[in-house]
Amino acid sequence: MFQATLGRNSPYRIYNAIEKARPVLLCNVIRTYISVAERMNDAYTKAHKTLLGKKLPHDVNIKGVFACNELDLREVRVYGFDYDYTLACYKPSMDFLLYNLGRDRLVDKLKYPEGIRELEYQPGFAVRGLHYDVSKGLLLKLDSFLQIQLGSVYRGLTALSDEDVMKLYKSRTIPLAYVESARGGVDASSKMVQLADLFSVPEMSLLCNVLDYFQRHQIDFHPEILFSDVKTSVQNCHPIMHRLVQANVSEYLELNPDIRKLFEQLKNNGKKLFLITNSPYNFVNAGMTLLVGDDWIDHFEVVIVQARKPRFFTDESRPIRMFDTETGVHLWDRVTKLERGKIYCEGTLKQLEAITGWQGKQVLYFGDHPYTDLADVTLEHGWRTGAIVHELSHEIQTLNNDEFKLNCNWLQMLTMLIEDHQEIEDNPMAKNVLDKWIEERDRLRMSVKRAFNHQFGSVFRSGNNSSYFFRKLHRLSDIYTADLTNLLNYSSDHLFYPRLNVMPHDYNTVYCM
């Protein structure tokens, strides 16, 4: 019986054989671990060598006009313009003026602490397109999928950790109803408000400064009340701002002699021009006189001031009124025709179309605000639209930097390495290599982000995705550019083609359907 248990396959013999083989098996496992890690390091070295031998992308044309939708200028008979940040580009002094007026009003009118008067404007802190969570008192950036860009959430001037952000929101993705109102835009019923125009940037900087002051001095406050007070203070200062700018317009307005050239080129090609702005006549007159000359009104078929956009585009029955430039009075006579050289105010787009006959794709309207200027005219009235995005100049300058291009190329290649080698199973040496790659990728992503803005990154991108701001801009504008006068580089019969939207499943293929 005892000898039987010592047969070829007895447990004793198997155990003894395993014990003898264990060092060999362990060495083989270690060799496998090392081999995989070495192959990963070789792939990394090869990729880096390829990077250095790879040509950098061509520079982007800083004076380019970029298409979101196909646009044939031969179909456009009428060109319309907003004024602020479309025809008129302001110097940084405008931001300081609005900030200082709003800050002092908080102290003088609303009796905020005197120490707030010492808070200085911080240019470059905020960027356009951010969202402010009114109830939580947070400034943050969302991408096109309504995901929070972690590392870019601020309470006052203090960045929140990723852990704190997740505790507050429970998820990186914000529900659509929390961001947008029922009608699809951003209004008083939204939980968040967006910095959709450049006038809102100094306002948001003031809000963050005051909130930071309250936190540092342990002053209790309600985030919604603080937001309302700051917003009201800055907006109520606009009439004061108008008067100060009128008195010294060259201190605040960037000179651009090409505006007149653009008007003349369009008119010489048989195009009609009109101006619709929310700003008052005297303010517009001072700026347009500096930009174009005393005869600026003669370039336009129609000039409408104090239009109250977006209500101008959505209201049905608010009559157009004539404005007496001598007395400053809104006349009460019925307006049945629109005359060149006259100034009008208020009214509706429906009336404008009825009187002029300008409709649909024959009209191209330029503005800087995606909602106030562009949304209703393109979605409800079929006008073609152009967005003026002044930040685009800074973005393109950054994109054209050789070091930035190199970092972006390496970031893309490193991401592909991580993707291709992530199935490493239970290999601690390979996992160590992979973890180092991921850490390097995180550092690169932060470097690329901060090249645009230290706190919030690019206006147009959020990580691998487009920003929420660009998502709206892309939907609501047919073309966009950094400066209106970039149109001078294109003929009046130019056809703008958008780039092919390559989908994830066809990235190796280029085709048209």
Short mmCIF file of C-alpha atoms in Angstrom, two decimals:
data_model
loop_
_atom_site.label_atom_id
_atom_site.label_comp_id
_atom_site.label_asym_id
_atom_site.label_seq_id
_atom_site.Cartn_x
_atom_site.Cartn_y
_atom_site.Cartn_z
CA MET A 1 0.00 0.00 0.00
CA PHE A 2 2.76 2.42 0.92
CA GLN A 3 4.65 1.80 -2.30
CA ALA A 4 1.48 2.40 -4.31
CA THR A 5 1.26 5.91 -2.99
CA LEU A 6 4.75 6.57 -4.33
CA GLY A 7 3.73 6.04 -7.93
CA ARG A 8 4.54 8.40 -10.82
CA ASN A 9 1.59 10.74 -10.13
CA SER A 10 1.54 10.53 -6.38
CA PRO A 11 0.92 13.82 -4.49
CA TYR A 12 4.30 13.50 -2.87
CA ARG A 13 6.15 13.33 -6.21
CA ILE A 14 4.05 16.21 -7.66
CA TYR A 15 4.77 18.40 -4.64
CA ASN A 16 8.47 17.59 -4.81
CA ALA A 17 8.60 18.38 -8.53
CA ILE A 18 6.85 21.73 -8.02
CA GLU A 19 9.28 22.69 -5.28
CA LYS A 20 12.21 21.91 -7.54
CA ALA A 21 10.65 23.87 -10.46
CA ARG A 22 9.53 26.88 -8.44
CA PRO A 23 12.78 28.93 -8.91
CA VAL A 24 12.67 28.24 -12.64
CA LEU A 25 9.00 29.27 -12.90
CA LEU A 26 9.66 32.39 -10.86
CA CYS A 27 12.58 33.34 -13.09
CA ASN A 28 10.42 32.83 -16.16
CA VAL A 29 7.70 35.08 -14.71
CA ILE A 30 10.27 37.74 -13.85
CA ARG A 31 11.77 37.47 -17.34
CA THR A 32 8.27 37.93 -18.80
CA TYR A 33 7.68 40.97 -16.59
CA ILE A 34 11.01 42.46 -17.65
CA SER A 35 10.41 41.65 -21.30
CA VAL A 36 7.03 43.41 -21.36
CA ALA A 37 8.42 46.46 -19.53
CA GLU A 38 11.41 46.58 -21.90
CA ARG A 39 9.10 46.42 -24.95
CA MET A 40 7.08 49.29 -23.48
CA ASN A 41 10.23 51.35 -22.91
CA ASP A 42 11.38 50.58 -26.45
CA ALA A 43 8.01 51.71 -27.81
CA TYR A 44 8.32 54.93 -25.78
CA THR A 45 11.86 55.60 -27.09
CA LYS A 46 10.78 54.88 -30.66
CA ALA A 47 7.76 57.18 -30.35
CA HIS A 48 9.91 59.98 -28.93
CA LYS A 49 12.40 59.58 -31.78
CA THR A 50 9.51 59.74 -34.26
CA LEU A 51 8.25 62.89 -32.55
CA LEU A 52 11.58 64.69 -32.99
CA GLY A 53 11.72 63.74 -36.65
CA LYS A 54 8.14 64.73 -37.32
CA LYS A 55 7.29 68.00 -39.04
CA LEU A 56 5.40 70.47 -36.89
CA PRO A 57 1.92 71.46 -38.11
CA HIS A 58 1.59 74.57 -40.27
CA ASP A 59 0.73 77.82 -38.55
CA VAL A 60 -2.93 78.80 -38.36
CA ASN A 61 -3.76 82.05 -40.18
CA ILE A 62 -4.38 84.59 -37.43
CA LYS A 63 -6.40 86.69 -39.91
CA GLY A 64 -8.46 83.74 -41.07
CA VAL A 65 -12.22 83.40 -41.17
CA PHE A 66 -13.29 79.90 -40.11
CA ALA A 67 -16.44 78.08 -41.20
CA CYS A 68 -18.77 76.03 -39.02
CA ASN A 69 -21.27 75.72 -41.85
CA GLU A 70 -21.00 76.12 -45.61
CA LEU A 71 -21.58 79.77 -46.52
CA ASP A 72 -21.74 81.21 -50.03
CA LEU A 73 -21.20 84.98 -49.90
CA ARG A 74 -22.72 85.28 -53.40
CA GLU A 75 -26.09 84.65 -51.75
CA VAL A 76 -25.60 87.42 -49.19
CA ARG A 77 -27.07 90.77 -50.22
CA VAL A 78 -27.24 92.47 -46.81
CA TYR A 79 -24.60 92.69 -44.06
CA GLY A 80 -25.69 93.55 -40.52
CA PHE A 81 -23.53 94.42 -37.52
CA ASP A 82 -23.67 94.71 -33.76
CA TYR A 83 -21.58 97.55 -32.31
CA ASP A 84 -19.85 96.59 -29.04
CA TYR A 85 -16.99 94.13 -29.54
CA THR A 86 -18.03 93.70 -33.18
CA LEU A 87 -17.38 97.03 -34.89
CA ALA A 88 -15.92 98.57 -31.73
CA CYS A 89 -13.00 96.75 -30.09
CA TYR A 90 -12.10 98.03 -26.63
CA LYS A 91 -8.75 98.39 -24.95
CA PRO A 92 -8.03 96.74 -21.57
CA SER A 93 -8.85 100.12 -20.00
CA MET A 94 -12.54 99.32 -20.58
CA ASP A 95 -12.31 96.25 -18.30
CA PHE A 96 -10.65 98.31 -15.57
CA LEU A 97 -13.29 101.02 -15.93
CA LEU A 98 -16.26 98.66 -15.58
CA TYR A 99 -14.61 96.80 -12.70
CA ASN A 100 -13.79 99.98 -10.77
CA LEU A 101 -17.24 101.51 -11.32
CA GLY A 102 -18.98 98.34 -10.15
CA ARG A 103 -16.67 97.91 -7.15
CA ASP A 104 -17.12 101.49 -5.96
CA ARG A 105 -20.88 101.27 -6.37
CA LEU A 106 -20.94 98.20 -4.10
CA VAL A 107 -19.27 100.27 -1.39
CA ASP A 108 -20.99 103.64 -1.97
CA LYS A 109 -24.55 102.52 -2.74
CA LEU A 110 -24.90 99.07 -1.17
CA LYS A 111 -22.62 99.76 1.83
CA TYR A 112 -20.30 96.83 1.31
CA PRO A 113 -17.15 96.86 3.52
CA GLU A 114 -14.80 99.75 2.79
CA GLY A 115 -11.92 97.29 2.37
CA ILE A 116 -13.47 96.11 -0.92
CA ARG A 117 -12.47 99.41 -2.48
CA GLU A 118 -8.84 98.22 -2.26
CA LEU A 119 -9.48 95.11 -4.38
CA GLU A 120 -7.79 95.53 -7.74
CA TYR A 121 -8.90 94.06 -11.06
CA GLN A 122 -6.90 91.00 -12.07
CA PRO A 123 -6.71 90.83 -15.87
CA GLY A 124 -6.36 87.31 -17.19
CA PHE A 125 -8.03 85.60 -14.22
CA ALA A 126 -11.32 84.72 -15.93
CA VAL A 127 -12.03 83.88 -19.57
CA ARG A 128 -15.19 84.07 -21.62
CA GLY A 129 -17.47 81.04 -21.72
CA LEU A 130 -17.18 80.01 -18.06
CA HIS A 131 -20.23 79.22 -15.94
CA TYR A 132 -21.02 80.62 -12.52
CA ASP A 133 -23.05 78.40 -10.19
CA VAL A 134 -25.23 81.00 -8.51
CA SER A 135 -26.34 78.86 -5.57
CA LYS A 136 -22.91 77.41 -4.76
CA GLY A 137 -20.84 80.50 -5.52
CA LEU A 138 -18.47 78.66 -7.87
CA LEU A 139 -16.84 79.68 -11.15
CA LEU A 140 -16.20 76.68 -13.39
CA LYS A 141 -15.66 75.49 -16.93
CA LEU A 142 -17.84 72.96 -18.75
CA ASP A 143 -17.10 71.01 -21.90
CA SER A 144 -19.50 70.22 -24.73
CA PHE A 145 -20.76 67.16 -22.82
CA LEU A 146 -21.57 69.30 -19.74
CA GLN A 147 -18.62 67.76 -17.89
CA ILE A 148 -16.76 69.87 -15.34
CA GLN A 149 -13.11 70.52 -16.18
CA LEU A 150 -11.47 69.39 -12.96
CA GLY A 151 -8.74 71.70 -11.75
CA SER A 152 -10.71 74.68 -13.04
CA VAL A 153 -13.34 75.16 -10.36
CA TYR A 154 -12.89 78.28 -8.20
CA ARG A 155 -14.60 79.64 -5.11
CA GLY A 156 -13.47 83.23 -5.17
CA LEU A 157 -9.77 83.09 -6.05
CA THR A 158 -9.22 79.62 -4.56
CA ALA A 159 -9.21 76.47 -6.68
CA LEU A 160 -11.23 73.58 -5.30
CA SER A 161 -9.70 70.11 -5.13
CA ASP A 162 -11.17 67.39 -7.34
CA GLU A 163 -12.46 65.65 -4.20
CA ASP A 164 -14.34 68.76 -3.05
CA VAL A 165 -15.87 69.20 -6.51
CA MET A 166 -17.14 65.61 -6.53
CA LYS A 167 -18.62 66.03 -3.05
CA LEU A 168 -20.56 69.08 -4.21
CA TYR A 169 -21.81 67.76 -7.55
CA LYS A 170 -21.69 63.95 -7.01
CA SER A 171 -20.72 63.60 -10.66
CA ARG A 172 -18.51 65.34 -13.21
CA THR A 173 -21.50 65.72 -15.53
CA ILE A 174 -23.98 68.53 -14.81
CA PRO A 175 -27.64 67.90 -15.74
CA LEU A 176 -28.82 69.95 -18.72
CA ALA A 177 -31.71 71.45 -16.73
CA TYR A 178 -29.19 72.81 -14.22
CA VAL A 179 -27.28 74.63 -16.96
CA GLU A 180 -29.98 75.71 -19.40
CA SER A 181 -33.55 76.91 -19.01
CA ALA A 182 -36.55 75.20 -20.55
CA ARG A 183 -36.30 77.30 -23.75
CA GLY A 184 -32.80 76.05 -24.39
CA GLY A 185 -30.92 79.21 -23.49
CA VAL A 186 -29.56 80.80 -20.36
CA ASP A 187 -31.91 83.09 -18.45
CA ALA A 188 -33.12 83.91 -14.94
CA SER A 189 -34.48 80.39 -14.41
CA SER A 190 -31.10 78.73 -14.98
CA LYS A 191 -29.10 77.53 -11.97
CA MET A 192 -25.96 78.64 -13.75
CA VAL A 193 -25.11 81.76 -15.74
CA GLN A 194 -22.52 81.90 -18.47
CA LEU A 195 -19.93 84.57 -19.26
CA ALA A 196 -21.05 84.79 -22.86
CA ASP A 197 -19.65 88.23 -23.74
CA LEU A 198 -16.54 90.22 -22.90
CA PHE A 199 -18.40 92.78 -20.77
CA SER A 200 -19.07 89.97 -18.28
CA VAL A 201 -15.37 89.19 -17.70
CA PRO A 202 -14.62 92.17 -15.37
CA GLU A 203 -17.98 91.55 -13.68
CA MET A 204 -17.01 87.96 -12.87
CA SER A 205 -13.57 89.08 -11.70
CA LEU A 206 -15.23 91.51 -9.28
CA LEU A 207 -17.54 88.79 -8.01
CA CYS A 208 -14.61 86.42 -7.34
CA ASN A 209 -12.61 89.18 -5.62
CA VAL A 210 -15.48 90.15 -3.30
CA LEU A 211 -16.29 86.51 -2.50
CA ASP A 212 -12.62 85.92 -1.67
CA TYR A 213 -12.62 89.03 0.57
CA PHE A 214 -15.66 87.74 2.50
CA GLN A 215 -14.04 84.34 2.99
CA ARG A 216 -10.72 85.77 4.17
CA HIS A 217 -12.48 88.06 6.66
CA GLN A 218 -14.96 85.36 7.73
CA ILE A 219 -17.98 87.46 6.73
CA ASP A 220 -21.21 85.48 6.28
CA PHE A 221 -22.90 85.94 2.92
CA HIS A 222 -25.47 84.32 0.66
CA PRO A 223 -23.97 83.42 -2.77
CA GLU A 224 -27.14 84.35 -4.68
CA ILE A 225 -27.41 87.75 -2.98
CA LEU A 226 -23.75 88.47 -3.65
CA PHE A 227 -24.15 87.51 -7.31
CA SER A 228 -27.23 89.70 -7.70
CA ASP A 229 -25.57 92.70 -6.03
CA VAL A 230 -22.43 92.51 -8.15
CA LYS A 231 -24.35 91.98 -11.40
CA THR A 232 -26.74 94.85 -10.65
CA SER A 233 -23.90 97.18 -9.62
CA VAL A 234 -21.92 96.61 -12.81
CA GLN A 235 -24.97 96.86 -15.08
CA ASN A 236 -26.19 100.05 -13.38
CA CYS A 237 -22.78 101.58 -14.09
CA HIS A 238 -23.14 101.22 -17.86
CA PRO A 239 -24.72 104.70 -18.31
CA ILE A 240 -21.78 106.18 -16.38
CA MET A 241 -19.39 104.14 -18.50
CA HIS A 242 -21.09 105.45 -21.66
CA ARG A 243 -20.58 109.07 -20.61
CA LEU A 244 -16.94 108.55 -19.62
CA VAL A 245 -16.11 106.78 -22.88
CA GLN A 246 -17.89 109.43 -24.95
CA ALA A 247 -15.79 112.11 -23.25
CA ASN A 248 -12.48 110.38 -24.07
CA VAL A 249 -13.26 107.71 -26.65
CA SER A 250 -9.67 107.23 -27.88
CA GLU A 251 -8.61 106.10 -24.39
CA TYR A 252 -10.95 103.12 -24.55
CA LEU A 253 -11.46 102.27 -28.22
CA GLU A 254 -8.95 100.51 -30.45
CA LEU A 255 -8.42 102.40 -33.71
CA ASN A 256 -9.09 100.29 -36.79
CA PRO A 257 -8.91 102.14 -40.14
CA ASP A 258 -9.85 98.92 -41.94
CA ILE A 259 -13.46 99.23 -40.76
CA ARG A 260 -14.07 101.98 -43.31
CA LYS A 261 -12.25 99.97 -45.98
CA LEU A 262 -14.53 97.01 -45.28
CA PHE A 263 -17.66 99.15 -45.56
CA GLU A 264 -16.49 100.63 -48.85
CA GLN A 265 -15.52 97.23 -50.27
CA LEU A 266 -18.93 95.78 -49.42
CA LYS A 267 -20.79 98.77 -50.87
CA ASN A 268 -18.68 98.70 -54.04
CA ASN A 269 -19.77 95.10 -54.48
CA GLY A 270 -23.44 96.06 -54.26
CA LYS A 271 -24.03 95.01 -50.65
CA LYS A 272 -26.33 96.85 -48.23
CA LEU A 273 -25.31 97.49 -44.62
CA PHE A 274 -27.26 97.96 -41.38
CA LEU A 275 -26.46 98.38 -37.68
CA ILE A 276 -28.49 97.01 -34.75
CA THR A 277 -27.08 97.64 -31.28
CA ASN A 278 -28.29 97.81 -27.68
CA SER A 279 -26.05 100.79 -26.98
CA PRO A 280 -27.39 104.40 -26.95
CA TYR A 281 -26.90 106.74 -29.90
CA ASN A 282 -24.44 109.24 -28.36
CA PHE A 283 -22.14 106.42 -27.25
CA VAL A 284 -22.26 104.76 -30.68
CA ASN A 285 -21.86 108.07 -32.50
CA ALA A 286 -18.66 108.91 -30.59
CA GLY A 287 -17.12 105.54 -31.35
CA MET A 288 -18.18 105.31 -34.99
CA THR A 289 -16.99 108.87 -35.66
CA LEU A 290 -13.54 107.88 -34.38
CA LEU A 291 -13.52 104.59 -36.30
CA VAL A 292 -15.09 105.62 -39.61
CA GLY A 293 -15.51 109.41 -39.69
CA ASP A 294 -18.25 112.00 -39.38
CA ASP A 295 -20.13 110.45 -42.29
CA TRP A 296 -20.36 106.99 -40.70
CA ILE A 297 -24.18 106.98 -40.81
CA ASP A 298 -24.12 107.29 -44.61
CA HIS A 299 -22.65 103.80 -44.93
CA PHE A 300 -25.80 102.19 -43.49
CA GLU A 301 -29.25 101.67 -44.96
CA VAL A 302 -30.66 101.33 -41.43
CA VAL A 303 -29.29 102.24 -37.97
CA ILE A 304 -31.17 100.99 -34.90
CA VAL A 305 -29.89 101.83 -31.39
CA GLN A 306 -31.22 100.74 -27.98
CA ALA A 307 -32.66 97.70 -29.74
CA ARG A 308 -32.94 95.67 -26.52
CA LYS A 309 -31.67 92.46 -28.05
CA PRO A 310 -32.59 89.63 -27.75
CA ARG A 311 -36.12 91.05 -27.39
CA PHE A 312 -35.65 92.81 -30.72
CA PHE A 313 -35.46 89.36 -32.32
CA THR A 314 -38.20 87.68 -30.27
CA ASP A 315 -40.91 90.30 -29.55
CA GLU A 316 -43.86 90.60 -31.91
CA SER A 317 -45.36 94.05 -31.46
CA ARG A 318 -42.88 96.59 -30.06
CA PRO A 319 -42.92 99.43 -32.62
CA ILE A 320 -39.83 100.94 -34.18
CA ARG A 321 -39.40 104.57 -33.13
CA MET A 322 -37.42 107.39 -34.66
CA PHE A 323 -34.71 108.99 -32.53
CA ASP A 324 -34.16 112.76 -32.70
CA THR A 325 -30.39 113.20 -32.48
CA GLU A 326 -30.73 116.93 -31.72
CA THR A 327 -33.06 116.64 -28.71
CA GLY A 328 -32.37 113.05 -27.67
CA VAL A 329 -36.11 112.32 -27.76
CA HIS A 330 -37.73 109.10 -28.94
CA LEU A 331 -40.41 110.37 -31.34
CA TRP A 332 -43.93 109.01 -31.21
CA ASP A 333 -44.86 109.05 -34.92
CA ARG A 334 -45.62 105.76 -36.66
CA VAL A 335 -42.62 104.53 -38.67
CA THR A 336 -43.67 103.14 -42.05
CA LYS A 337 -40.34 103.35 -43.84
CA LEU A 338 -36.68 103.31 -42.83
CA GLU A 339 -34.60 106.11 -44.30
CA ARG A 340 -30.86 106.35 -44.78
CA GLY A 341 -29.28 108.93 -42.46
CA LYS A 342 -32.01 108.58 -39.81
CA ILE A 343 -31.57 106.94 -36.41
CA TYR A 344 -34.17 104.50 -35.07
CA CYS A 345 -34.61 102.71 -31.76
CA GLU A 346 -36.40 99.71 -30.28
CA GLY A 347 -38.71 97.81 -32.68
CA THR A 348 -38.61 94.16 -33.72
CA LEU A 349 -36.96 92.07 -36.38
CA LYS A 350 -40.40 91.19 -37.75
CA GLN A 351 -41.02 94.87 -38.51
CA LEU A 352 -37.53 95.30 -39.97
CA GLU A 353 -38.11 92.39 -42.36
CA ALA A 354 -41.59 93.64 -43.31
CA ILE A 355 -40.35 97.14 -44.18
CA THR A 356 -37.08 96.20 -45.92
CA GLY A 357 -37.89 92.80 -47.38
CA TRP A 358 -34.55 91.45 -46.07
CA GLN A 359 -35.04 87.82 -45.15
CA GLY A 360 -33.38 84.46 -44.71
CA LYS A 361 -30.01 83.55 -46.16
CA GLN A 362 -29.61 86.85 -48.01
CA VAL A 363 -28.78 88.44 -44.62
CA LEU A 364 -25.46 87.90 -42.80
CA TYR A 365 -25.39 89.37 -39.27
CA PHE A 366 -22.23 89.74 -37.18
CA GLY A 367 -22.12 89.89 -33.38
CA ASP A 368 -20.01 88.79 -30.43
CA HIS A 369 -22.70 87.32 -28.14
CA PRO A 370 -23.86 83.78 -29.08
CA TYR A 371 -27.26 84.19 -27.42
CA THR A 372 -28.13 87.91 -27.64
CA ASP A 373 -26.82 88.42 -31.18
CA LEU A 374 -26.87 85.11 -33.01
CA ALA A 375 -29.23 82.50 -31.54
CA ASP A 376 -32.68 83.78 -32.52
CA VAL A 377 -31.77 85.19 -35.94
CA THR A 378 -30.30 81.89 -37.09
CA LEU A 379 -32.66 79.44 -35.34
CA GLU A 380 -35.93 81.32 -35.83
CA HIS A 381 -35.38 83.58 -38.84
CA GLY A 382 -32.87 81.76 -41.01
CA TRP A 383 -30.33 84.57 -41.19
CA ARG A 384 -26.70 83.61 -41.71
CA THR A 385 -24.46 84.60 -38.82
CA GLY A 386 -20.85 85.50 -38.12
CA ALA A 387 -19.30 85.50 -34.64
CA ILE A 388 -16.54 87.92 -33.66
CA VAL A 389 -14.34 86.25 -31.03
CA HIS A 390 -11.44 88.52 -30.10
CA GLU A 391 -9.83 85.87 -27.89
CA LEU A 392 -9.19 83.87 -31.06
CA SER A 393 -6.08 85.97 -31.77
CA HIS A 394 -4.45 84.90 -28.49
CA GLU A 395 -5.54 81.29 -29.03
CA ILE A 396 -4.03 81.17 -32.52
CA GLN A 397 -0.78 82.81 -31.35
CA THR A 398 -0.53 80.05 -28.75
CA LEU A 399 -1.33 77.33 -31.29
CA ASN A 400 1.43 78.66 -33.58
CA ASN A 401 4.13 78.45 -30.88
CA ASP A 402 6.63 75.69 -31.78
CA GLU A 403 7.01 74.45 -28.20
CA PHE A 404 3.24 74.24 -27.86
CA LYS A 405 2.99 72.28 -31.14
CA LEU A 406 5.69 69.86 -29.94
CA ASN A 407 3.91 69.32 -26.61
CA CYS A 408 0.60 68.69 -28.38
CA ASN A 409 2.17 66.16 -30.75
CA TRP A 410 3.85 64.33 -27.88
CA LEU A 411 0.64 64.41 -25.84
CA GLN A 412 -1.19 62.73 -28.69
CA MET A 413 1.51 60.10 -29.21
CA LEU A 414 1.81 59.42 -25.48
CA THR A 415 -1.96 58.96 -25.23
CA MET A 416 -1.81 56.38 -28.03
CA LEU A 417 1.01 54.55 -26.23
CA ILE A 418 -1.06 54.38 -23.06
CA GLU A 419 -4.10 53.20 -25.00
CA ASP A 420 -2.15 50.47 -26.80
CA HIS A 421 -0.39 49.14 -23.67
CA GLN A 422 -3.10 49.37 -21.02
CA GLU A 423 -3.92 45.61 -21.10
CA ILE A 424 -0.97 44.61 -18.94
CA GLU A 425 -2.87 42.21 -16.65
CA ASP A 426 -0.98 41.46 -13.44
CA ASN A 427 2.46 42.78 -14.36
CA PRO A 428 3.79 45.14 -11.67
CA MET A 429 6.82 46.22 -13.73
CA ALA A 430 4.69 47.08 -16.77
CA LYS A 431 2.18 48.82 -14.53
CA ASN A 432 4.98 50.93 -13.10
CA VAL A 433 5.95 52.03 -16.63
CA LEU A 434 2.32 52.74 -17.50
CA ASP A 435 1.84 54.81 -14.33
CA LYS A 436 4.87 56.94 -15.26
CA TRP A 437 3.38 57.52 -18.73
CA ILE A 438 0.06 58.57 -17.21
CA GLU A 439 1.82 60.97 -14.82
CA GLU A 440 3.74 62.48 -17.75
CA ARG A 441 0.52 62.82 -19.74
CA ASP A 442 -1.15 64.63 -16.84
CA ARG A 443 1.77 67.07 -16.63
CA LEU A 444 1.62 67.66 -20.38
CA ARG A 445 -2.12 68.28 -20.32
CA MET A 446 -1.69 70.84 -17.56
CA SER A 447 1.11 72.55 -19.48
CA VAL A 448 -1.01 72.72 -22.65
CA LYS A 449 -3.98 74.08 -20.69
CA ARG A 450 -1.97 76.78 -18.92
CA ALA A 451 -0.46 77.98 -22.18
CA PHE A 452 -3.83 79.65 -22.85
CA ASN A 453 -4.87 80.71 -19.34
CA HIS A 454 -3.37 79.57 -16.05
CA GLN A 455 -6.70 79.02 -14.31
CA PHE A 456 -9.12 77.90 -17.02
CA GLY A 457 -7.18 77.07 -20.18
CA SER A 458 -8.51 77.59 -23.69
CA VAL A 459 -11.77 79.39 -24.45
CA PHE A 460 -12.48 76.78 -27.13
CA ARG A 461 -11.36 73.51 -25.57
CA SER A 462 -11.72 71.58 -22.34
CA GLY A 463 -9.35 68.64 -22.23
CA ASN A 464 -9.97 66.44 -25.28
CA ASN A 465 -13.39 67.97 -25.92
CA SER A 466 -14.58 71.31 -27.17
CA SER A 467 -15.77 73.72 -24.49
CA TYR A 468 -19.45 74.38 -23.86
CA PHE A 469 -18.88 77.90 -25.21
CA PHE A 470 -17.54 76.59 -28.52
CA ARG A 471 -20.35 74.04 -28.75
CA LYS A 472 -22.83 76.94 -28.75
CA LEU A 473 -20.68 79.09 -31.00
CA HIS A 474 -20.37 76.26 -33.53
CA ARG A 475 -24.13 75.71 -33.57
CA LEU A 476 -25.14 79.36 -33.76
CA SER A 477 -22.59 80.83 -36.19
CA ASP A 478 -21.86 79.96 -39.80
CA ILE A 479 -18.43 81.61 -39.67
CA TYR A 480 -16.25 83.10 -36.94
CA THR A 481 -13.11 85.20 -36.82
CA ALA A 482 -11.03 87.29 -34.41
CA ASP A 483 -11.69 90.61 -36.13
CA LEU A 484 -14.43 91.75 -38.48
CA THR A 485 -11.95 93.32 -40.90
CA ASN A 486 -10.44 89.90 -41.62
CA LEU A 487 -13.23 89.72 -44.20
CA LEU A 488 -11.11 92.05 -46.34
CA ASN A 489 -8.94 89.03 -47.16
CA TYR A 490 -11.87 87.36 -48.94
CA SER A 491 -13.80 88.31 -52.05
CA SER A 492 -17.53 89.07 -51.94
CA ASP A 493 -18.26 85.81 -53.78
CA HIS A 494 -16.10 83.59 -51.55
CA LEU A 495 -17.55 80.23 -50.56
CA PHE A 496 -16.59 79.14 -47.03
CA TYR A 497 -16.31 75.37 -46.55
CA PRO A 498 -16.24 73.83 -43.07
CA ARG A 499 -13.65 71.20 -42.33
CA LEU A 500 -14.78 67.60 -42.48
CA ASN A 501 -16.06 66.48 -39.08
CA VAL A 502 -14.10 63.25 -38.68
CA MET A 503 -15.89 60.74 -36.49
CA PRO A 504 -14.09 58.41 -34.08
CA HIS A 505 -14.92 55.31 -36.14
CA ASP A 506 -13.59 56.74 -39.44
CA TYR A 507 -10.44 58.55 -38.33
CA ASN A 508 -8.34 56.61 -40.85
CA THR A 509 -10.65 57.48 -43.73
CA VAL A 510 -11.49 60.72 -45.48
CA TYR A 511 -14.68 60.69 -47.51
CA CYS A 512 -17.73 62.78 -48.29
CA MET A 513 -21.34 61.67 -48.26
#
